[in-house]
Structures are given as structure tokens and as C-alpha cells.
Tab-separated table of C-alpha atoms in Angstrom:
chain	number	residue	atom	x	y	z
P	10	MET	CA	-3.760	46.322	2.342
P	11	LEU	CA	-1.455	48.253	4.615
P	12	PRO	CA	-2.284	49.726	7.899
P	13	LEU	CA	-1.504	53.239	6.593
P	14	SER	CA	-3.828	52.849	3.606
P	15	LEU	CA	-6.546	52.135	6.199
P	16	LEU	CA	-5.715	55.327	7.938
P	17	ARG	CA	-5.928	57.226	4.544
P	18	THR	CA	-9.275	55.771	4.021
P	19	GLY	CA	-10.229	57.175	7.379
P	20	GLN	CA	-9.845	60.692	6.173
P	21	GLY	CA	-12.886	62.709	6.963
P	22	HIS	CA	-13.941	60.517	9.828
P	23	GLN	CA	-13.797	60.999	13.586
P	24	ILE	CA	-10.818	59.339	15.174
P	25	MET	CA	-9.170	59.174	18.506
P	26	VAL	CA	-5.398	59.401	18.672
P	27	GLU	CA	-3.405	58.542	21.815
P	28	LEU	CA	0.190	59.935	21.959
P	29	LYS	CA	2.988	58.133	23.591
P	30	ASN	CA	2.769	60.657	26.369
P	31	GLY	CA	-0.793	59.538	27.222
P	32	GLU	CA	-2.680	62.602	25.844
P	33	THR	CA	-5.596	61.793	23.624
P	34	PHE	CA	-6.898	63.831	20.635
P	35	ASN	CA	-10.368	63.415	19.373
P	36	GLY	CA	-11.214	64.948	15.960
P	37	TYR	CA	-11.793	64.640	12.363
P	38	LEU	CA	-8.927	63.270	10.412
P	39	VAL	CA	-8.206	65.763	7.621
P	40	ASN	CA	-5.008	64.370	6.229
P	41	CYS	CA	-2.286	61.868	6.904
P	42	ASP	CA	1.004	60.884	5.232
P	43	ASN	CA	3.396	57.972	4.912
P	44	TRP	CA	4.971	58.918	8.268
P	45	MET	CA	1.691	58.861	10.033
P	46	ASN	CA	1.913	62.583	10.574
P	47	ILE	CA	-1.740	63.652	10.746
P	48	ASN	CA	-3.897	66.754	10.558
P	49	LEU	CA	-6.962	66.866	12.628
P	50	LYS	CA	-9.764	69.445	12.850
P	51	ASN	CA	-12.342	70.156	15.553
P	52	VAL	CA	-10.168	68.549	18.196
P	53	ILE	CA	-10.565	67.809	21.873
P	54	ARG	CA	-7.267	67.243	23.588
P	55	THR	CA	-7.363	65.310	26.871
P	56	SER	CA	-4.616	65.304	29.305
P	57	LYS	CA	-3.023	62.053	30.335
P	58	ASP	CA	-5.185	61.621	33.404
P	59	SER	CA	-8.162	62.714	31.550
P	60	ASP	CA	-8.755	65.631	34.020
P	61	LYS	CA	-7.970	68.510	31.650
P	62	PHE	CA	-9.553	69.190	28.295
P	63	TRP	CA	-8.644	71.584	25.541
P	64	LYS	CA	-10.633	72.403	22.417
P	65	LEU	CA	-8.542	73.068	19.381
P	66	GLN	CA	-9.766	74.086	15.900
P	67	SER	CA	-7.136	72.126	14.234
P	68	CYS	CA	-3.859	70.471	14.974
P	69	TYR	CA	-0.910	68.619	13.462
P	70	ILE	CA	0.502	65.537	15.145
P	71	ARG	CA	3.882	64.187	14.245
P	72	GLY	CA	3.559	60.537	13.459
P	73	ASN	CA	6.271	59.109	15.809
P	74	THR	CA	4.519	60.534	18.827
P	75	ILE	CA	1.520	58.344	18.125
P	76	LYS	CA	0.835	55.431	20.307
P	77	TYR	CA	-2.402	54.162	18.705
P	78	ILE	CA	-5.469	55.272	16.907
P	79	SER	CA	-9.110	54.325	17.188
P	80	VAL	CA	-10.945	54.391	13.891
P	81	PRO	CA	-14.555	53.833	13.197
P	82	ASP	CA	-15.583	50.212	12.410
P	83	GLU	CA	-16.913	50.893	9.029
P	84	ILE	CA	-13.492	52.102	7.693
P	85	ILE	CA	-12.307	48.422	7.233
P	86	ASP	CA	-15.259	47.757	4.963
P	87	MET	CA	-14.520	50.857	3.087
P	88	VAL	CA	-10.981	49.882	2.432
P	89	VAL	CA	-12.126	46.547	1.100
P	90	GLU	CA	-14.482	48.303	-1.329
P	91	GLU	CA	-11.808	50.824	-2.326
P	92	GLU	CA	-9.547	47.929	-3.251
P	93	GLN	CA	-12.147	46.344	-5.419
P	94	VAL	CA	-12.583	49.643	-7.351
P	95	VAL	CA	-8.915	49.762	-7.887
P	96	LYS	CA	-8.958	46.305	-9.233
P	97	GLN	CA	-11.630	47.139	-11.635
P	98	HIS	CA	-9.482	49.857	-13.003
P	99	GLN	CA	-6.473	47.610	-13.226
P	100	PRO	CA	-6.549	47.256	-17.039
P	101	ALA	CA	-6.479	51.058	-17.324
P	102	SER	CA	-3.720	51.424	-14.788
P	103	SER	CA	-1.829	48.756	-16.531
P	104	ALA	CA	-1.317	51.284	-19.297
P	105	GLY	CA	0.730	53.104	-16.841
P	106	ARG	CA	2.779	50.122	-16.124
P	107	GLY	CA	3.272	49.521	-19.817
P	108	ASP	CA	5.898	52.162	-19.853
P	109	SER	CA	8.104	50.415	-17.613
P	110	SER	CA	7.577	46.699	-17.852
P	111	SER	CA	5.435	45.605	-20.654
P	112	ARG	CA	6.706	47.724	-23.485
P	113	GLY	CA	5.279	45.252	-25.904
P	114	ARG	CA	2.087	47.100	-25.895
P	115	GLY	CA	3.674	50.286	-26.817
P	116	ARG	CA	5.535	48.556	-29.562
P	117	GLY	CA	2.411	47.079	-30.972
P	118	ARG	CA	0.868	50.296	-31.321
P	119	GLY	CA	3.789	51.904	-32.714
P	120	ASP	CA	3.492	49.545	-35.503
P	121	GLY	CA	0.005	50.417	-35.844
P	122	SER	CA	1.243	53.630	-37.010
P	123	GLY	CA	2.833	51.581	-39.760
P	124	GLY	CA	-0.568	50.541	-40.829
P	125	ARG	CA	-1.811	47.115	-39.857
P	126	GLY	CA	-0.936	47.410	-36.236
P	127	ARG	CA	-2.931	50.412	-35.284
P	128	GLY	CA	-6.108	48.934	-36.091
P	129	ASP	CA	-5.320	45.913	-34.082
P	130	GLY	CA	-3.874	47.802	-31.221
P	131	SER	CA	-6.688	50.112	-30.813
P	132	SER	CA	-9.278	47.333	-31.048
P	133	SER	CA	-7.675	45.031	-28.615
P	134	ARG	CA	-6.975	47.871	-26.238
P	135	GLY	CA	-10.068	49.730	-26.779
P	136	ARG	CA	-10.834	48.866	-23.273
P	137	GLY	CA	-9.321	52.138	-22.311
P	138	ASP	CA	-5.665	51.892	-22.043
P	139	GLY	CA	-4.679	55.428	-21.687
P	140	SER	CA	-3.810	57.564	-24.562
P	141	VAL	CA	-0.591	57.909	-22.651
P	142	GLY	CA	0.281	54.411	-23.500
P	143	ARG	CA	-0.372	55.024	-27.245
P	144	GLY	CA	1.951	57.978	-27.175
P	145	ARG	CA	4.727	55.953	-25.831
P	146	GLY	CA	3.963	53.274	-28.135
P	147	GLU	CA	4.754	55.433	-30.964
P	148	TYR	CA	8.134	56.241	-29.893
P	149	ARG	CA	9.159	52.665	-29.430
P	150	GLY	CA	7.306	51.557	-32.487
P	151	ARG	CA	9.362	53.589	-34.605
P	152	GLY	CA	12.413	52.701	-32.923
P	153	ARG	CA	11.914	48.963	-33.123
P	154	GLY	CA	9.516	48.654	-35.877
P	155	ASP	CA	8.544	45.017	-35.151
P	156	GLY	CA	4.969	44.797	-35.998
P	157	SER	CA	4.333	41.215	-35.230
P	158	VAL	CA	5.724	41.159	-31.790
P	159	GLY	CA	4.007	44.160	-30.841
P	160	ARG	CA	0.736	42.951	-32.039
P	161	GLY	CA	1.025	39.602	-30.333
P	162	ARG	CA	1.633	41.067	-26.936
P	163	GLY	CA	-1.000	43.546	-27.449
P	164	VAL	CA	-3.591	40.955	-27.913
P	165	HIS	CA	-2.497	39.216	-24.664
P	166	THR	CA	-3.239	42.170	-22.674
K	25	MET	CA	8.431	30.620	3.372
K	26	SER	CA	11.081	30.674	6.009
K	27	PHE	CA	14.006	32.822	5.180
K	28	GLY	CA	15.051	33.218	8.861
K	29	ASN	CA	12.763	36.232	9.025
K	30	ALA	CA	10.481	36.805	11.927
K	31	SER	CA	7.279	37.466	10.199
K	32	LEU	CA	3.750	38.486	11.263
K	33	CYS	CA	2.325	36.660	8.181
K	34	ASP	CA	1.201	33.623	10.104
K	35	GLU	CA	-0.716	35.754	12.720
K	36	VAL	CA	-2.976	37.545	10.182
K	37	ASP	CA	-6.713	36.968	10.831
K	38	LYS	CA	-6.023	35.458	14.230
K	39	LYS	CA	-6.906	36.797	17.601
K	40	LEU	CA	-3.995	38.256	19.265
K	41	ILE	CA	-3.133	39.872	22.454
K	42	VAL	CA	-0.744	42.939	21.874
K	43	VAL	CA	1.081	44.362	24.794
K	44	LEU	CA	2.289	47.903	24.550
K	45	ARG	CA	5.272	49.683	26.076
K	46	ASP	CA	2.963	51.349	28.576
K	47	GLY	CA	1.674	47.998	29.622
K	48	LYS	CA	-1.757	48.320	28.003
K	49	LYS	CA	-3.030	45.109	26.536
K	50	PHE	CA	-5.337	44.912	23.561
K	51	ILE	CA	-7.060	41.768	22.240
K	52	GLY	CA	-8.321	41.752	18.647
K	53	VAL	CA	-8.242	40.073	15.313
K	54	MET	CA	-5.130	41.328	13.412
K	55	ARG	CA	-6.187	42.225	9.849
K	56	THR	CA	-3.027	43.673	8.509
K	57	PHE	CA	0.489	44.839	9.331
K	58	ASP	CA	3.458	46.274	7.701
K	59	GLN	CA	7.269	46.369	7.999
K	60	PHE	CA	7.157	48.541	11.080
K	61	ALA	CA	4.744	46.190	12.799
K	62	ASN	CA	2.122	48.707	12.625
K	63	ILE	CA	-1.116	46.719	13.031
K	64	ILE	CA	-4.755	46.920	12.580
K	65	LEU	CA	-6.881	45.078	15.108
K	66	GLN	CA	-10.540	44.496	14.538
K	67	ASP	CA	-13.101	44.026	17.327
K	68	THR	CA	-10.550	45.137	19.779
K	69	ILE	CA	-10.958	45.083	23.556
K	70	GLU	CA	-8.668	46.585	26.026
K	71	ARG	CA	-8.123	44.253	28.953
K	72	ILE	CA	-6.715	45.125	32.286
K	73	TYR	CA	-5.500	42.572	34.794
K	74	VAL	CA	-4.992	43.163	38.475
K	75	GLY	CA	-4.337	40.098	40.406
K	76	ASP	CA	-7.049	37.542	39.554
K	77	LYS	CA	-9.444	40.311	38.391
K	78	TYR	CA	-9.922	41.609	34.982
K	79	SER	CA	-12.064	43.855	32.884
K	80	ASP	CA	-12.686	44.534	29.325
K	81	LYS	CA	-13.541	47.584	27.333
K	82	HIS	CA	-14.761	47.321	23.810
K	83	LEU	CA	-12.947	49.616	21.348
K	84	GLY	CA	-13.619	48.447	17.762
K	85	VAL	CA	-11.037	48.902	15.023
K	86	PHE	CA	-7.684	49.898	16.305
K	87	PHE	CA	-4.509	51.069	14.565
K	88	ILE	CA	-1.384	50.467	16.715
K	89	ARG	CA	1.854	52.071	15.841
K	90	GLY	CA	4.687	49.434	15.544
K	91	ASP	CA	7.252	51.161	17.709
K	92	THR	CA	5.022	51.006	20.858
K	93	VAL	CA	4.366	47.146	20.436
K	94	VAL	CA	6.289	44.869	22.885
K	95	ILE	CA	4.851	41.472	22.453
K	96	LEU	CA	1.955	40.033	20.379
K	97	GLY	CA	0.709	36.472	20.507
K	98	GLU	CA	-2.327	34.356	19.891
K	99	ILE	CA	-4.929	34.182	22.606
K	100	ASP	CA	-8.288	32.763	23.323
K	101	PRO	CA	-9.622	35.438	25.622
K	102	ASP	CA	-12.406	33.215	26.998
K	103	LYS	CA	-10.273	30.112	27.617
K	104	GLU	CA	-7.691	32.301	29.376
K	105	VAL	CA	-10.302	33.548	31.815
K	106	LYS	CA	-11.419	30.040	32.555
K	107	GLU	CA	-7.946	28.460	32.913
K	108	LYS	CA	-6.653	31.187	35.060
K	109	LYS	CA	-10.056	31.437	36.977
K	110	LEU	CA	-10.059	35.182	36.562
K	111	THR	CA	-13.095	37.127	37.813
K	112	LYS	CA	-14.691	39.816	35.796
K	113	VAL	CA	-15.222	43.176	37.383
K	114	SER	CA	-16.384	46.480	36.257
K	115	TRP	CA	-14.184	48.927	34.268
K	116	GLU	CA	-14.291	51.452	36.994
K	117	GLU	CA	-13.427	48.933	39.659
K	118	ILE	CA	-10.504	47.637	37.680
K	119	ASN	CA	-9.186	51.273	37.187
K	120	LEU	CA	-9.371	51.814	40.816
K	121	ALA	CA	-7.591	48.561	41.536
K	122	GLN	CA	-4.847	49.412	39.099
K	123	GLN	CA	-4.372	52.785	40.450
K	124	ALA	CA	-3.919	51.188	43.883
K	125	GLU	CA	-1.487	48.630	42.624
K	126	ARG	CA	0.508	51.390	40.873
K	127	GLU	CA	0.726	53.397	44.010
K	128	LYS	CA	1.848	50.373	46.009
K	129	LEU	CA	4.531	49.714	43.485
K	130	GLN	CA	5.688	53.318	43.494
K	131	GLN	CA	5.892	53.254	47.263
K	132	MET	CA	7.928	50.176	47.226
K	133	GLU	CA	10.287	51.719	44.697
K	134	GLN	CA	10.641	54.778	46.875
K	135	THR	CA	11.442	52.691	49.994
K	136	LYS	CA	13.951	50.749	47.998
K	137	ARG	CA	15.546	53.957	46.700
K	138	ARG	CA	15.709	55.385	50.160
K	139	ILE	CA	17.500	52.535	51.638
K	140	MET	CA	19.896	52.324	48.798
K	141	THR	CA	20.699	56.089	48.952
K	142	GLU	CA	21.222	55.755	52.651
K	143	SER	CA	23.798	52.974	52.096
K	144	GLY	CA	25.455	55.085	49.605
K	145	LEU	CA	24.059	53.930	46.294
K	146	THR	CA	22.134	56.085	43.811
K	147	ILE	CA	20.265	54.569	41.032
K	148	ASP	CA	18.755	56.429	38.072
K	149	SER	CA	15.225	55.373	37.707
K	150	ILE	CA	14.468	53.826	34.353
K	151	LEU	CA	10.790	53.904	35.078
K	152	ASN	CA	10.224	57.296	33.516
K	153	LEU	CA	11.963	56.788	30.374
K	154	ASP	CA	8.551	56.263	28.612
K	155	ASP	CA	7.366	59.800	29.376
K	156	PHE	CA	8.090	61.888	26.246
């Protein structure tokens, strides 16, 4: 888990951002990106010596001006939960991976179109590999037409 | 594991003190980091030292941007207090003390400057570089 993914989880929560120049911004985190640029709403901006205050409806802060951010404690637990959810969906997402690394799956299915394989493929992957994977499988299947290999790998997954 | 890289891997889940460029010191358990040394601290406290006095402020989960980090290292905050015989004071008191210390330093700096200018030297202060 990376620090920035924690920040992403914090979207919709109240955070406190201190900039390098000492100003602080309190508000709801609307959005953030990979550069740590952030959008806040309902913001209270506090001057460096905390003697002046401004109320802003929303604001955008460039990431590199940030010194640190205080986030609510519960966010850490939420990140852990989110990661578990992602893990549960891993088989499904591995269909996405199939197109780059484990083409075997695709092939297997492609064979399926030849007859035997398809039954195999669909039953072993019935878990819910995306239809995307199947589509790809057909291309490659035709190209390579190696039924046994495809099926074998398919079962592994 | 060692490829000649300085890595934060070994510090994960340990209690660290993080010193920022502005001199602030945060103590907390580092949960994660990335290639920029952005780090997440859990159960963070900010600790201010002035002389042999100190004070803590609880802050919770803290995201520190890597480019503001100067040093970080393992620390046992209670042991440190005992060994250095520090006395705990209130947050307000430490803030006042810090303010006083800053003013004193500033004054010393000004005096030094004046003397140097009088003897024909001008120095550009590097103290304000951090203000942007």
C-alpha cells in the first residue's frame, strides 16, 4: 500500500493540509491525483501564525507545495479493507492480465471454439473471468490452434 | 536485500522520529512509504524541544510529503525522555518558550550581521530560503 493510495481512500473525509509556507487548509478532500495535487471543499485557510482565517468554498492545491497532511485515523483501516476487496476480485482482474502475460488462457478458450476446449474453458473459468478474456482468447486460439496447451493452462488458473 | 540502496524497508512498522525542513519533529509508527519518501505515520505526536523541556501534541494519522523530510530514525520516545532527563510542560508553554528562543536566535543573527556589515562584509541570509 502506497501513501498516495491512502490519500485516495481519504476522499470525502475532512483533512488538514499544511503547505510549505506554513498556511493550513482544513476541508473535505474531494479529489487527489498521483502528483498529490488536491481539491478541497468547504475550506478554512489559516495563515502561518494562525492569526488570520479565510473561508473558501473550494480550492485546488498543487502537490509540491504540501508539507504534510493530517488524515482521520479510520482511513488506515479503510485502506486495509479496500485491499482485501481488491484481493477477492483478483481472479476476475487476472482476466485483464491474461492479455499481456498469461496468454495461455486466451488460447485455451480459442480452442474451445474448436469444440472441446470451449466447454473446458468456460467451466474452469466460470469463476467470472471477463468476457473480455474470452474475446481475446478467440483471436489467439485461431492463430495458434493448440488445444491441449490452452486447456492445460486454463485449468491452472 | 542490499544492492547498495538506502531503503526505508527496514523501518516499516517501527516508531520513528521524522524531522522536517522547518524543524518540526513528528514521532509515530511508519506504516508505509514510497520512492519519494512520502510516509504515513500512525499514532503521530508532534514533539517540540526547548532546552531540557518538551511537549507533545497528539495528531493521529499523518501523511508527510517526502521532499520536506530531512532525517528519520528509530526512537523510543519514553526512553529518550528518561535518558535526557527532559521535563514535560504544556503545549502553550513550549510554544512560548520556542517563540522566545527564536527571537533570541534572530537577535543574535542580526547582531552578527551588523558587526559583519560594519567590517565590510555582507552575507546573504540563507535562513529565509524555506519561505515559499
